[in-house]
Coordinates of C-alpha atoms in Angstrom, one line a residue:
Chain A
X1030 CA 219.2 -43.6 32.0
X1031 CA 217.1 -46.5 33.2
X1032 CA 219.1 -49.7 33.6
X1033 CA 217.9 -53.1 32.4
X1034 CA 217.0 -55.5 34.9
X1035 CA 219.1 -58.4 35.1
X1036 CA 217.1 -61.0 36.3
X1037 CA 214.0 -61.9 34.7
X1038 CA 210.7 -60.2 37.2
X1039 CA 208.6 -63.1 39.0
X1040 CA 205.8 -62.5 37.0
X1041 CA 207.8 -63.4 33.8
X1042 CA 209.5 -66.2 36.3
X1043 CA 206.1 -67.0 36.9
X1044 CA 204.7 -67.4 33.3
X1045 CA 207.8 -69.3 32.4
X1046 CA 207.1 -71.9 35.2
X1047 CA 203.0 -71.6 33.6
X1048 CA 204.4 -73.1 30.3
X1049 CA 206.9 -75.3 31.8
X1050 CA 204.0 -77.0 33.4
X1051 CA 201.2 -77.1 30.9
X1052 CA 203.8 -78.6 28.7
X1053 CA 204.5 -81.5 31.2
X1054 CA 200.2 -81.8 31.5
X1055 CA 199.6 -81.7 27.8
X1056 CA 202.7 -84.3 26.5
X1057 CA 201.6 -86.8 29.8
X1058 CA 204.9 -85.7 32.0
X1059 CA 202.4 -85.0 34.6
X1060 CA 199.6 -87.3 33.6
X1061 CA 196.2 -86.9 35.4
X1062 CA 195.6 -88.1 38.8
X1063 CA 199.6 -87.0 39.1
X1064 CA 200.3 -85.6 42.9
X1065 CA 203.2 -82.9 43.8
X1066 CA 203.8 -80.2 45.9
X1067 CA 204.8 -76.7 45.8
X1068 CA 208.6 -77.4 46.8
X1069 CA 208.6 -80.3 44.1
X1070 CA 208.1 -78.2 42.0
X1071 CA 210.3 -75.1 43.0
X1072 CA 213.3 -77.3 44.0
X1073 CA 213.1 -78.9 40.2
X1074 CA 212.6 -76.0 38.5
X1075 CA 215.3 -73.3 40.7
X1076 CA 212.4 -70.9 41.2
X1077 CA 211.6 -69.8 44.6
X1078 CA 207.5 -71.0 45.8
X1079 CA 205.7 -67.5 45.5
X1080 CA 206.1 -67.3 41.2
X1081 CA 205.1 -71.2 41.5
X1082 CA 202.4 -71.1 43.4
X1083 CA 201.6 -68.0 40.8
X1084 CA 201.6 -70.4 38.2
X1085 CA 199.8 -73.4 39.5
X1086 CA 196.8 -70.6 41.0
X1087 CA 196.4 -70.1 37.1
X1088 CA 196.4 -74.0 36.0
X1089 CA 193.7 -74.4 38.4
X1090 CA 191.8 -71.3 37.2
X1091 CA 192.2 -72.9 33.7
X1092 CA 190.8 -76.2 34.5
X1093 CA 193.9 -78.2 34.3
X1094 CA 195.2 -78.6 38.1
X1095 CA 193.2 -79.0 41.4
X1096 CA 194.2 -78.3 45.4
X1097 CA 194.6 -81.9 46.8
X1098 CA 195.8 -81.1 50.3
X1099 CA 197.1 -77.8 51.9
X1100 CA 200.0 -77.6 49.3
X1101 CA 199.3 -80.4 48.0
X1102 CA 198.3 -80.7 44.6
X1103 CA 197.6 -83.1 41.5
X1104 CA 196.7 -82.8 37.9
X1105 CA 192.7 -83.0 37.0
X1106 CA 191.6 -86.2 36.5
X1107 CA 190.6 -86.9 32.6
X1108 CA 187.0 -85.7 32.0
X1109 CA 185.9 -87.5 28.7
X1110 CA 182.7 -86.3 28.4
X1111 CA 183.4 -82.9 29.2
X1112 CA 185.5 -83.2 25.6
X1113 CA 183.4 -85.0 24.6
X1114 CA 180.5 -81.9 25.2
X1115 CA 183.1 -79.1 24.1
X1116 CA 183.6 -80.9 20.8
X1117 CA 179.8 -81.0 20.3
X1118 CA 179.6 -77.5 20.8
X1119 CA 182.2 -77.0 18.3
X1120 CA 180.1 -79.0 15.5
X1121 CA 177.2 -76.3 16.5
X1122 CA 179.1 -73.1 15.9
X1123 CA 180.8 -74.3 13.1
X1124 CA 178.0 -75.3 11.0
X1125 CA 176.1 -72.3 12.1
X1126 CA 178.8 -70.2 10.6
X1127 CA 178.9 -72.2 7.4
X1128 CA 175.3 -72.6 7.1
X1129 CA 175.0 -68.5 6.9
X1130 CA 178.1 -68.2 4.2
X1131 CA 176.5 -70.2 2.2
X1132 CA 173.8 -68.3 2.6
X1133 CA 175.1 -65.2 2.2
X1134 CA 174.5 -63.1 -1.2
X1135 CA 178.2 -61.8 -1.1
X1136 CA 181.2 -63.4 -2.1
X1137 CA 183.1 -64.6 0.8
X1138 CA 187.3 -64.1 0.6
X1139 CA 188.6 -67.6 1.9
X1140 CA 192.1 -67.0 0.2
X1141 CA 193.8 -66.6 3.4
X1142 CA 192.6 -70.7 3.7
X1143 CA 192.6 -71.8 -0.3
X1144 CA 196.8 -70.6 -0.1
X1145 CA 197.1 -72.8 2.6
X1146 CA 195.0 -75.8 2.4
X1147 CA 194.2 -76.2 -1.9
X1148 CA 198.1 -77.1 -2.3
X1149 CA 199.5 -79.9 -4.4
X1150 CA 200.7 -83.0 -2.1
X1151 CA 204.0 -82.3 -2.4
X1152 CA 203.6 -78.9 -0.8
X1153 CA 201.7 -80.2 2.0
X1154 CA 203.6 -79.6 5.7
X1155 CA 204.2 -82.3 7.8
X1156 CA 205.5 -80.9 10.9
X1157 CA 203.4 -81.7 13.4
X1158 CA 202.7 -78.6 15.1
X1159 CA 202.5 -76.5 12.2
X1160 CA 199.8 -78.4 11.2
X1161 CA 197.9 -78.6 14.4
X1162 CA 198.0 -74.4 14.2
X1163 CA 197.1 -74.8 10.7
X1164 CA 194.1 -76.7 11.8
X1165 CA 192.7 -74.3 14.6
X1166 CA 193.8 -71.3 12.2
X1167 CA 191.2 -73.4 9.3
X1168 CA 188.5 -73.3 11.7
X1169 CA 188.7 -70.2 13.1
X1170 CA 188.8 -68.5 10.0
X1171 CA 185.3 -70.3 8.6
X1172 CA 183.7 -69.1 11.4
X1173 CA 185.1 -65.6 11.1
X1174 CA 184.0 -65.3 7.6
X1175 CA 180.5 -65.8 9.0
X1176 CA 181.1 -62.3 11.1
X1177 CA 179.3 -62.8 13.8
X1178 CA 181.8 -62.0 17.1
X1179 CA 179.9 -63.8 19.7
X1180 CA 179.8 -67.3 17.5
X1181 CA 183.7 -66.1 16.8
X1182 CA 184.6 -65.4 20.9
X1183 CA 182.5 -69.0 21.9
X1184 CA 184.6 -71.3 19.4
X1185 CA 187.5 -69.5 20.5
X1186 CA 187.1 -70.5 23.9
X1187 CA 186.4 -74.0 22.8
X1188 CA 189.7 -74.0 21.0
X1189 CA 191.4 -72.9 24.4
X1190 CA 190.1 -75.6 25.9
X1191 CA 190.2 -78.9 23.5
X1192 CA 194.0 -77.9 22.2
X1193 CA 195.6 -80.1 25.2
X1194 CA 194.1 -83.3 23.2
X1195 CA 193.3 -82.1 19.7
X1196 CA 197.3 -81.4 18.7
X1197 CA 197.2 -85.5 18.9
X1198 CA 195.5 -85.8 16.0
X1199 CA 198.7 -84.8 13.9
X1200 CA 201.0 -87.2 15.4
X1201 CA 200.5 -89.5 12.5
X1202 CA 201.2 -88.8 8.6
X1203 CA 198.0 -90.6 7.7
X1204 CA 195.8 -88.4 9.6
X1205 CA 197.8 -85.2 8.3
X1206 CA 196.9 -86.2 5.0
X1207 CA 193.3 -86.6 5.9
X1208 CA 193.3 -83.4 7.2
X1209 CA 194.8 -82.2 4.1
X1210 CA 192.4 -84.1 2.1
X1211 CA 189.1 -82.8 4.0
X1212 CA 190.0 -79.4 4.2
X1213 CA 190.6 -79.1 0.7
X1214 CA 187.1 -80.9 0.2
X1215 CA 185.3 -78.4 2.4
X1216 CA 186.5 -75.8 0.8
X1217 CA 185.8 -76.4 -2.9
X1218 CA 182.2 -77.0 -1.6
X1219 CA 181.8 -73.9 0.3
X1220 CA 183.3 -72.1 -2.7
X1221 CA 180.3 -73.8 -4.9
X1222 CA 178.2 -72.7 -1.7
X1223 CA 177.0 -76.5 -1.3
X1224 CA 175.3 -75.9 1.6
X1225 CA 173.9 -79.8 2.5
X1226 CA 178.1 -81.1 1.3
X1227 CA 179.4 -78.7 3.7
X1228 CA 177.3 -79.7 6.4
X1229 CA 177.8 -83.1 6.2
X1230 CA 181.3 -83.0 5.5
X1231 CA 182.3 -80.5 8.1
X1232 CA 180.3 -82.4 11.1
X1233 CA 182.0 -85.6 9.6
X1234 CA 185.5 -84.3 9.4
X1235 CA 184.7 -82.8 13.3
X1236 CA 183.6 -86.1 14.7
X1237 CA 186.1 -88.0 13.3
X1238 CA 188.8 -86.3 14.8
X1239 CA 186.8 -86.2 17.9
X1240 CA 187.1 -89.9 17.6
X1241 CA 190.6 -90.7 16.8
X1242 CA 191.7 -88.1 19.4
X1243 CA 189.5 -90.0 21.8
X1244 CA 191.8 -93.1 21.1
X1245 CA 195.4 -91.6 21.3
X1246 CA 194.4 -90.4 24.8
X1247 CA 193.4 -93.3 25.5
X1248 CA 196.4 -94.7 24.6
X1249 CA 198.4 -92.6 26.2
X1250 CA 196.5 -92.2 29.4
X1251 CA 197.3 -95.9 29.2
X1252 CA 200.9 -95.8 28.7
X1253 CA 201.3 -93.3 31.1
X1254 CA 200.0 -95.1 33.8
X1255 CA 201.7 -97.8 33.6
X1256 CA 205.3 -96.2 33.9
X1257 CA 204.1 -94.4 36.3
X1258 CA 203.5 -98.2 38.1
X1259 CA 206.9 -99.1 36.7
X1260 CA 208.6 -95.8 39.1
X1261 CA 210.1 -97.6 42.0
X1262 CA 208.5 -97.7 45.1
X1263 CA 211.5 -96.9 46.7
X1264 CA 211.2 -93.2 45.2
X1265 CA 207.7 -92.5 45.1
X1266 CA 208.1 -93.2 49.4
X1267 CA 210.9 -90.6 49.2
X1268 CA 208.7 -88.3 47.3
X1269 CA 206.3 -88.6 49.6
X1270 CA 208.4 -88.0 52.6
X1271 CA 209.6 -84.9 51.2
X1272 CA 205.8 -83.9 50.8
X1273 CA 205.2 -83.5 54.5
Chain M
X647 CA 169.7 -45.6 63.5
X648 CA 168.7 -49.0 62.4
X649 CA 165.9 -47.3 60.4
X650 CA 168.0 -44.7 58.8
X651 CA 170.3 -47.6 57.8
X652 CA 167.3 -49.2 56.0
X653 CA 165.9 -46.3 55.1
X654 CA 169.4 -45.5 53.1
X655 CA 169.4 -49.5 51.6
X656 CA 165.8 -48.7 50.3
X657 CA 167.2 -45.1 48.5
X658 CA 170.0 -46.6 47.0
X659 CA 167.6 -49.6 45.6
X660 CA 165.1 -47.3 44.5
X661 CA 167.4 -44.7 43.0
X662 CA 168.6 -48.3 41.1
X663 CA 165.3 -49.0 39.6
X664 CA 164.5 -45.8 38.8
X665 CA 167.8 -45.9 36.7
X666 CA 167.7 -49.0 35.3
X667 CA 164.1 -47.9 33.7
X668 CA 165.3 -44.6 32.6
X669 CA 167.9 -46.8 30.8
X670 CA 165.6 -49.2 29.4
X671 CA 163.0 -47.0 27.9
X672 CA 165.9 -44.7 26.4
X673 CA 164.8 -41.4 29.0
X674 CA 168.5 -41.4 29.1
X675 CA 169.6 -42.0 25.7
X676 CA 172.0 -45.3 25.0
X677 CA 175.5 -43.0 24.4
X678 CA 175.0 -40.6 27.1
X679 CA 176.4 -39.2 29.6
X680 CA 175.7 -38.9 33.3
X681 CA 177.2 -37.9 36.7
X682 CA 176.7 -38.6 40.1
X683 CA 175.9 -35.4 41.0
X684 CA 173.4 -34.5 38.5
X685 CA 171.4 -37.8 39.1
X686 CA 172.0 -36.6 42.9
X687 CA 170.4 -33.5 42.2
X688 CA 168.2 -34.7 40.1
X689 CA 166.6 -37.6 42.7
X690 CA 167.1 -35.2 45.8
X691 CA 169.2 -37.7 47.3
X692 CA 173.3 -37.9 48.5
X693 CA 175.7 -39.2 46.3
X694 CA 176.1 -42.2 48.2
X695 CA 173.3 -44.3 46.8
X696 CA 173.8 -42.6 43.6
X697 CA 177.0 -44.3 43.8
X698 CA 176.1 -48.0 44.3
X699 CA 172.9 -47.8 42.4
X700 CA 175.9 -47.1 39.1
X701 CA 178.0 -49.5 40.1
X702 CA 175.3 -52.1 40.3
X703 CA 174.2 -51.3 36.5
X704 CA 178.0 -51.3 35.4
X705 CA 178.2 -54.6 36.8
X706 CA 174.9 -55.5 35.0
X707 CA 176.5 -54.1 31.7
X708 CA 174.0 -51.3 31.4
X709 CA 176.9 -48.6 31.5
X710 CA 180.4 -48.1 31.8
X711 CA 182.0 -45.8 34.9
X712 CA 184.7 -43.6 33.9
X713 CA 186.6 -42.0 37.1
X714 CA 186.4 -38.4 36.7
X715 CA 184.6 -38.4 33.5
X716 CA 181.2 -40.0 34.7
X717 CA 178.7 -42.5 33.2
X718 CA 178.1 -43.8 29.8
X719 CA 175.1 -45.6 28.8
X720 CA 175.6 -48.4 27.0
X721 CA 175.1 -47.9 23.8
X722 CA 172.2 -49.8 21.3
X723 CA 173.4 -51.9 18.6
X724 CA 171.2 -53.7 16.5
X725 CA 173.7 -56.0 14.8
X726 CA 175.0 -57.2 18.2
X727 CA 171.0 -58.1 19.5
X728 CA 171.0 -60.1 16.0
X729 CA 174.7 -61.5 16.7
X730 CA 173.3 -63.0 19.9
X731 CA 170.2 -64.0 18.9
X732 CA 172.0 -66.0 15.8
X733 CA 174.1 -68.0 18.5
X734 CA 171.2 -68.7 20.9
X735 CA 169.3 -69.9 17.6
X736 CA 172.1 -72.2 16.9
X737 CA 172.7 -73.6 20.3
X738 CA 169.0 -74.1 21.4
X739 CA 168.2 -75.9 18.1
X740 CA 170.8 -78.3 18.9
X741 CA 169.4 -78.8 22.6
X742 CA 166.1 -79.8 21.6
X743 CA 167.1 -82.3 19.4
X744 CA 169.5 -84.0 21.8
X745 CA 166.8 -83.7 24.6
X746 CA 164.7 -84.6 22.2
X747 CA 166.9 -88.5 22.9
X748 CA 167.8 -88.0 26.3
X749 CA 164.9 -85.5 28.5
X750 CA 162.8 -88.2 30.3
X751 CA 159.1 -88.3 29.8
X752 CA 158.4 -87.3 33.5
X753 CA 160.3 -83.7 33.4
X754 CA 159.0 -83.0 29.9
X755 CA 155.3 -83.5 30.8
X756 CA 156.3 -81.6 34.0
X757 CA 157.0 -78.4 32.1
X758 CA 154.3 -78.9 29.5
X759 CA 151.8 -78.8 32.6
X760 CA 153.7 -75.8 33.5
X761 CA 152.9 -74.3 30.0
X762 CA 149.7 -75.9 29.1
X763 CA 147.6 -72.4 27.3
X764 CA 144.7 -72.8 30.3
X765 CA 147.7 -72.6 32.8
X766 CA 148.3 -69.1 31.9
X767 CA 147.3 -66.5 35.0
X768 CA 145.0 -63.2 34.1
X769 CA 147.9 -61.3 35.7
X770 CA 152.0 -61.7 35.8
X771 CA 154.4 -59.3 36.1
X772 CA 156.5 -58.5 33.2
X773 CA 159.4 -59.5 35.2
X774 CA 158.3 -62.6 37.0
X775 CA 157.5 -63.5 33.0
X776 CA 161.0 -62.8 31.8
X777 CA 161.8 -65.2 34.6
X778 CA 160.0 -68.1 34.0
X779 CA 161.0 -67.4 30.3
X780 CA 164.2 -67.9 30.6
X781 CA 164.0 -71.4 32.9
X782 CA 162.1 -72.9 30.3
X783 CA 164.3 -72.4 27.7
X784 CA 167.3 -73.3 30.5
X785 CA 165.4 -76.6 31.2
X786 CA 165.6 -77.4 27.8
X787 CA 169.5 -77.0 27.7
X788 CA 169.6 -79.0 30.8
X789 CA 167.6 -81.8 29.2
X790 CA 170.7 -82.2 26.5
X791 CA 173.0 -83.1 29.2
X792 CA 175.7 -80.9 27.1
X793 CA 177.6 -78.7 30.1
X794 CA 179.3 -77.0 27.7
X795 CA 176.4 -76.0 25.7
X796 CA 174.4 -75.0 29.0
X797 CA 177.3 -72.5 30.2
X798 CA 177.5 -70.8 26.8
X799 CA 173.8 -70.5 26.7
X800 CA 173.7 -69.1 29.9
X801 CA 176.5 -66.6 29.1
X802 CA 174.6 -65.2 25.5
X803 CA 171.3 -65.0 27.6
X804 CA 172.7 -62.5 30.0
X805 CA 173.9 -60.1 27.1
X806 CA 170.4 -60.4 25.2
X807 CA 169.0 -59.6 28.9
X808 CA 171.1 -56.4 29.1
X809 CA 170.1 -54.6 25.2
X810 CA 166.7 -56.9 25.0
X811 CA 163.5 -54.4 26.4
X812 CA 160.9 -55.7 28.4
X813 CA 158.9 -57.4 25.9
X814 CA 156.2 -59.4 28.5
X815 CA 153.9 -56.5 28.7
X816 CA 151.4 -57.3 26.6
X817 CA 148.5 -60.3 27.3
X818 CA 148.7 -61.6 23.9
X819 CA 152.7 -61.9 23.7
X820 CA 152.0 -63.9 26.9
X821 CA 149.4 -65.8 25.4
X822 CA 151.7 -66.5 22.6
X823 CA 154.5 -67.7 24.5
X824 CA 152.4 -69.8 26.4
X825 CA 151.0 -71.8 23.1
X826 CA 154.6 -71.7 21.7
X827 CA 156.5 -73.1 25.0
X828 CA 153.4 -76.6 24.8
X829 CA 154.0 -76.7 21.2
X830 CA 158.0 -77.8 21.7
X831 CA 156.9 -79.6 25.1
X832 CA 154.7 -81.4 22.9
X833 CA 156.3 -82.1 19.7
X834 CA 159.8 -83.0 22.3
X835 CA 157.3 -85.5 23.9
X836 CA 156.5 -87.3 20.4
X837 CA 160.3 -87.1 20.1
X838 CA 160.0 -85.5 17.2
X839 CA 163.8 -83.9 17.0
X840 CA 163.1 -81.8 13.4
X841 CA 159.8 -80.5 14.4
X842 CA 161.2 -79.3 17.4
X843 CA 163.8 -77.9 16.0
X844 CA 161.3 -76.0 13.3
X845 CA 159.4 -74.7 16.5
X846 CA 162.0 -73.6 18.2
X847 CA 163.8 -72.0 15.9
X848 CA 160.5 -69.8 15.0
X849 CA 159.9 -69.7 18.4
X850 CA 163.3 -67.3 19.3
X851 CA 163.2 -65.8 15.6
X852 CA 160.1 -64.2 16.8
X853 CA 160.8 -63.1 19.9
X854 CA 164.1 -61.9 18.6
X855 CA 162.2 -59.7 15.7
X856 CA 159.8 -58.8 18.7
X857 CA 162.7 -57.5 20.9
X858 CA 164.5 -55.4 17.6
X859 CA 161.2 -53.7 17.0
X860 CA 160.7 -52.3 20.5
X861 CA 163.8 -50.9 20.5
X862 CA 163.8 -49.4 17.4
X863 CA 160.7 -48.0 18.1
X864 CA 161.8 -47.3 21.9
X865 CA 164.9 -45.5 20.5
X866 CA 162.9 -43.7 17.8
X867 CA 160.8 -41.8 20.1
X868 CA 164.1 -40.5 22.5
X869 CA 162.3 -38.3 25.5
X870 CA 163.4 -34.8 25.3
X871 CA 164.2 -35.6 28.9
X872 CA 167.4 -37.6 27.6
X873 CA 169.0 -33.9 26.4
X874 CA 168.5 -32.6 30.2
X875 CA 172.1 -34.8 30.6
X876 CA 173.3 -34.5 27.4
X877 CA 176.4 -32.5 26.3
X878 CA 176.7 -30.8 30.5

């Protein structure tokens, strides 16, 4: 008989430590320009430095962290344009997968999306994160209908990459019902295979939530460098001591 | 020594080639298999530069090594050449018209002197073609100022490299893509974002219909050579 393994393996300490940390990048814990070391982190989170330094290899593969000294390191500064650029791209494949279903001779199945989108208000969800997988899952599944797997595999890796900001879209009701409201208004035109409505609605619904994501950042960029001018001195010099 | 050293360098690179043809004009058929021995055998040479000439195509994407099993050419699929072809359509369209607002004049009429029809040499190599080929159409990616855009561009090029054939043989194809490249230069220089759009889209929808002919027709006429490693 094989026994179970009472303590979790450093790789799954290691993955744990992964989400820990994008969690803090993606709510502003760690904003950008943030600095820490390897023992910051390892002496806040109980984990010895190899499954940390695990994890924060694989932030900085993903974009997210960079080496600042030798184990030094701080969280990327915010690239706007390279959103920016990534959300473009996203307008691109999208309309070239609607462009071809509304082409298409056969009869597309969008059920999957009309259960979940063509609801009466009261049914609408409001939790915030439901919605913001509701959202990617909306997308996703236009441009799988299409059935091309190359336009499918390059909007999924733009999805990796905008979720840190696009999730901020849903942190008001009024933009959850816009969502709500859009969707269902895309949707009834692709079923009526409106090809110039779809197009102009889709970029329109894209770039606006390109826009008002730009501003929550933003905002919160803001907000979270000013408490981070708030911390007393007193313990940013300790942190720093215990850097060296 | 130093020459047997080179001498083994210029085996293994030839034994590459030599492949890498054999793969392109279907002599070994997309689906079969191979071994190191046999193509050993079969070139007169040690299994050595056998070796690294297969692990240079697998990393190209031309065939996939199986330990103990041997090589398998990749295998043809038209819908995937057509996949790509619809993305690069979709992307390229989009980088004309936002270099059609943001390329300056300079770089444009740089290229289109590059391009202009009486440019066009008597002789270029198919390859040296395919080159130039593809940094004209990467200029024009570059000239949206979209990083995003020029990475996934890049990225769908190299796959249509790897199942598109060699399609610069012939003068008038040259000839063609010559008149087509100034045409975009030229309509991008009247900033003319829909025309160049129009061109460019007709541009790749004919190469791409160019390519899928080929190798149809490449694949149609398998070389009896192709069953020599089939089904050992």
């Amino acid at each position: 008989m094989t026994k179970k393994k009472r303590t979790a393996s450093p790789q799954a300490r290691a993955q744990k430590i992964y989400q820990q940390l994008k969690s803090d990048i993606f709510d502003f814990r760690l904003p950008p320009g943030q600095r820490f070391s390897e023992s910051d982190i390892a002496r806040r989170t109980g984990v010895s430095r190899t499954p940390v330094r695990e994890a924060l290899h694989k932030l900085e593969k993903e974009g997210y962290l960079q080496v600042a000294s030798r184990s030094g390191w701080n969280v990327r500064p915010f690239d706007f344009q390279f959103f920016e650029n990534l959300y473009d791209v996203r307008v691109i494949l999208e309309l070239a997968a609607v462009r071809q279903l509304c082409d298409r001779e056969a009869v597309v199945d969008l059920r999957e999306l009309k259960d979940a989108w063509l609801v009466p208000t009261a049914r609408r969800l409001r939790d915030m994160k439901r919605v913001a997988q509701l959202d990617e899952r909306f997308h996703e599944a236009l441009v799988e209908a299409a059935g091309n797997p190359e336009l499918s595999r390059l909007h999924r890796g733009v999805t990796e990459r905008i979720r840190i900001i696009r999730r901020l879209d849903f942190t008001q009701e009024r933009r959850i019902q816009c969502t709500y409201d859009e969707h269902a208004q895309i949707l009834r035109h692709l079923l009526a295979r409106r090809r110039n409505q779809v197009e102009i609605l889709l970029r329109a619904h894209i770039e606006s939530s390109k826009a008002e994501v730009r501003k929550i950042t933003l905002h919160m960029l803001h907000q979270a460098r000013s408490s981070l001018e708030r911390a007393p001195a007193a313990r940013r010099r300790a942190r720093a001591s215990t850097h060296r | 020594m130093r020459d047997d050293m080179t001498a083994k360098k210029v085996t293994a690179l030839e034994v590459y080639e030599k492949l890498q043809e054999m793969i392109l004009s279907f002599e070994l058929r997309p689906g079969s298999r191979v071994t190191e021995t046999e193509l050993a055998d079969y070139f007169r040479v040690s299994r050595t530069p056998v070796r690294e000439a297969l692990q240079r195509l697998e990393q190209e994407g031309h065939l996939t090594i199986r330990s103990k099993q041997g090589c398998f050419i990749r295998e043809i699929d038209i819908k995937e050449l057509s996949d790509y072809y619809q993305v690069r359509i979709a992307l390229e369209m989009a980088a004309v018209e936002s270099a059609c607002n943001h390329m300056p004049t300079k770089e444009l009429e740089a290229l289109a002197q590059q391009w202009r029809p009486s440019a066009q040499p008597k002789r270029v190599a198919s390859e040296t073609m395919k080159e130039k080929d593809e940094a004209f159409h990467m200029a024009l990616a570059g000239g949206s100022g979209n990083r995003v855009l020029i990475k996934y561009l890049r990225d769908i090029n190299h796959h249509i490299r790897i199942i598109r054939r060699v399609d610069f043989d012939h003068h008038e194809r040259i000839s063609r893509t010559y008149r087509e490249h100034f045409e975009i230069l030229q309509s991008l220089l009247q900033r003319d974002a829909d025309k160049a759009r129009f061109l460019v889209k007709r541009h790749i929808l004919r190469s791409e219909k160019f390519a899928k002919t080929l190798t149809l027709t490449q694949l149609a006429r398998k070389k009896s050579f192709a069953k020599r490693f089939d089904g050992v």
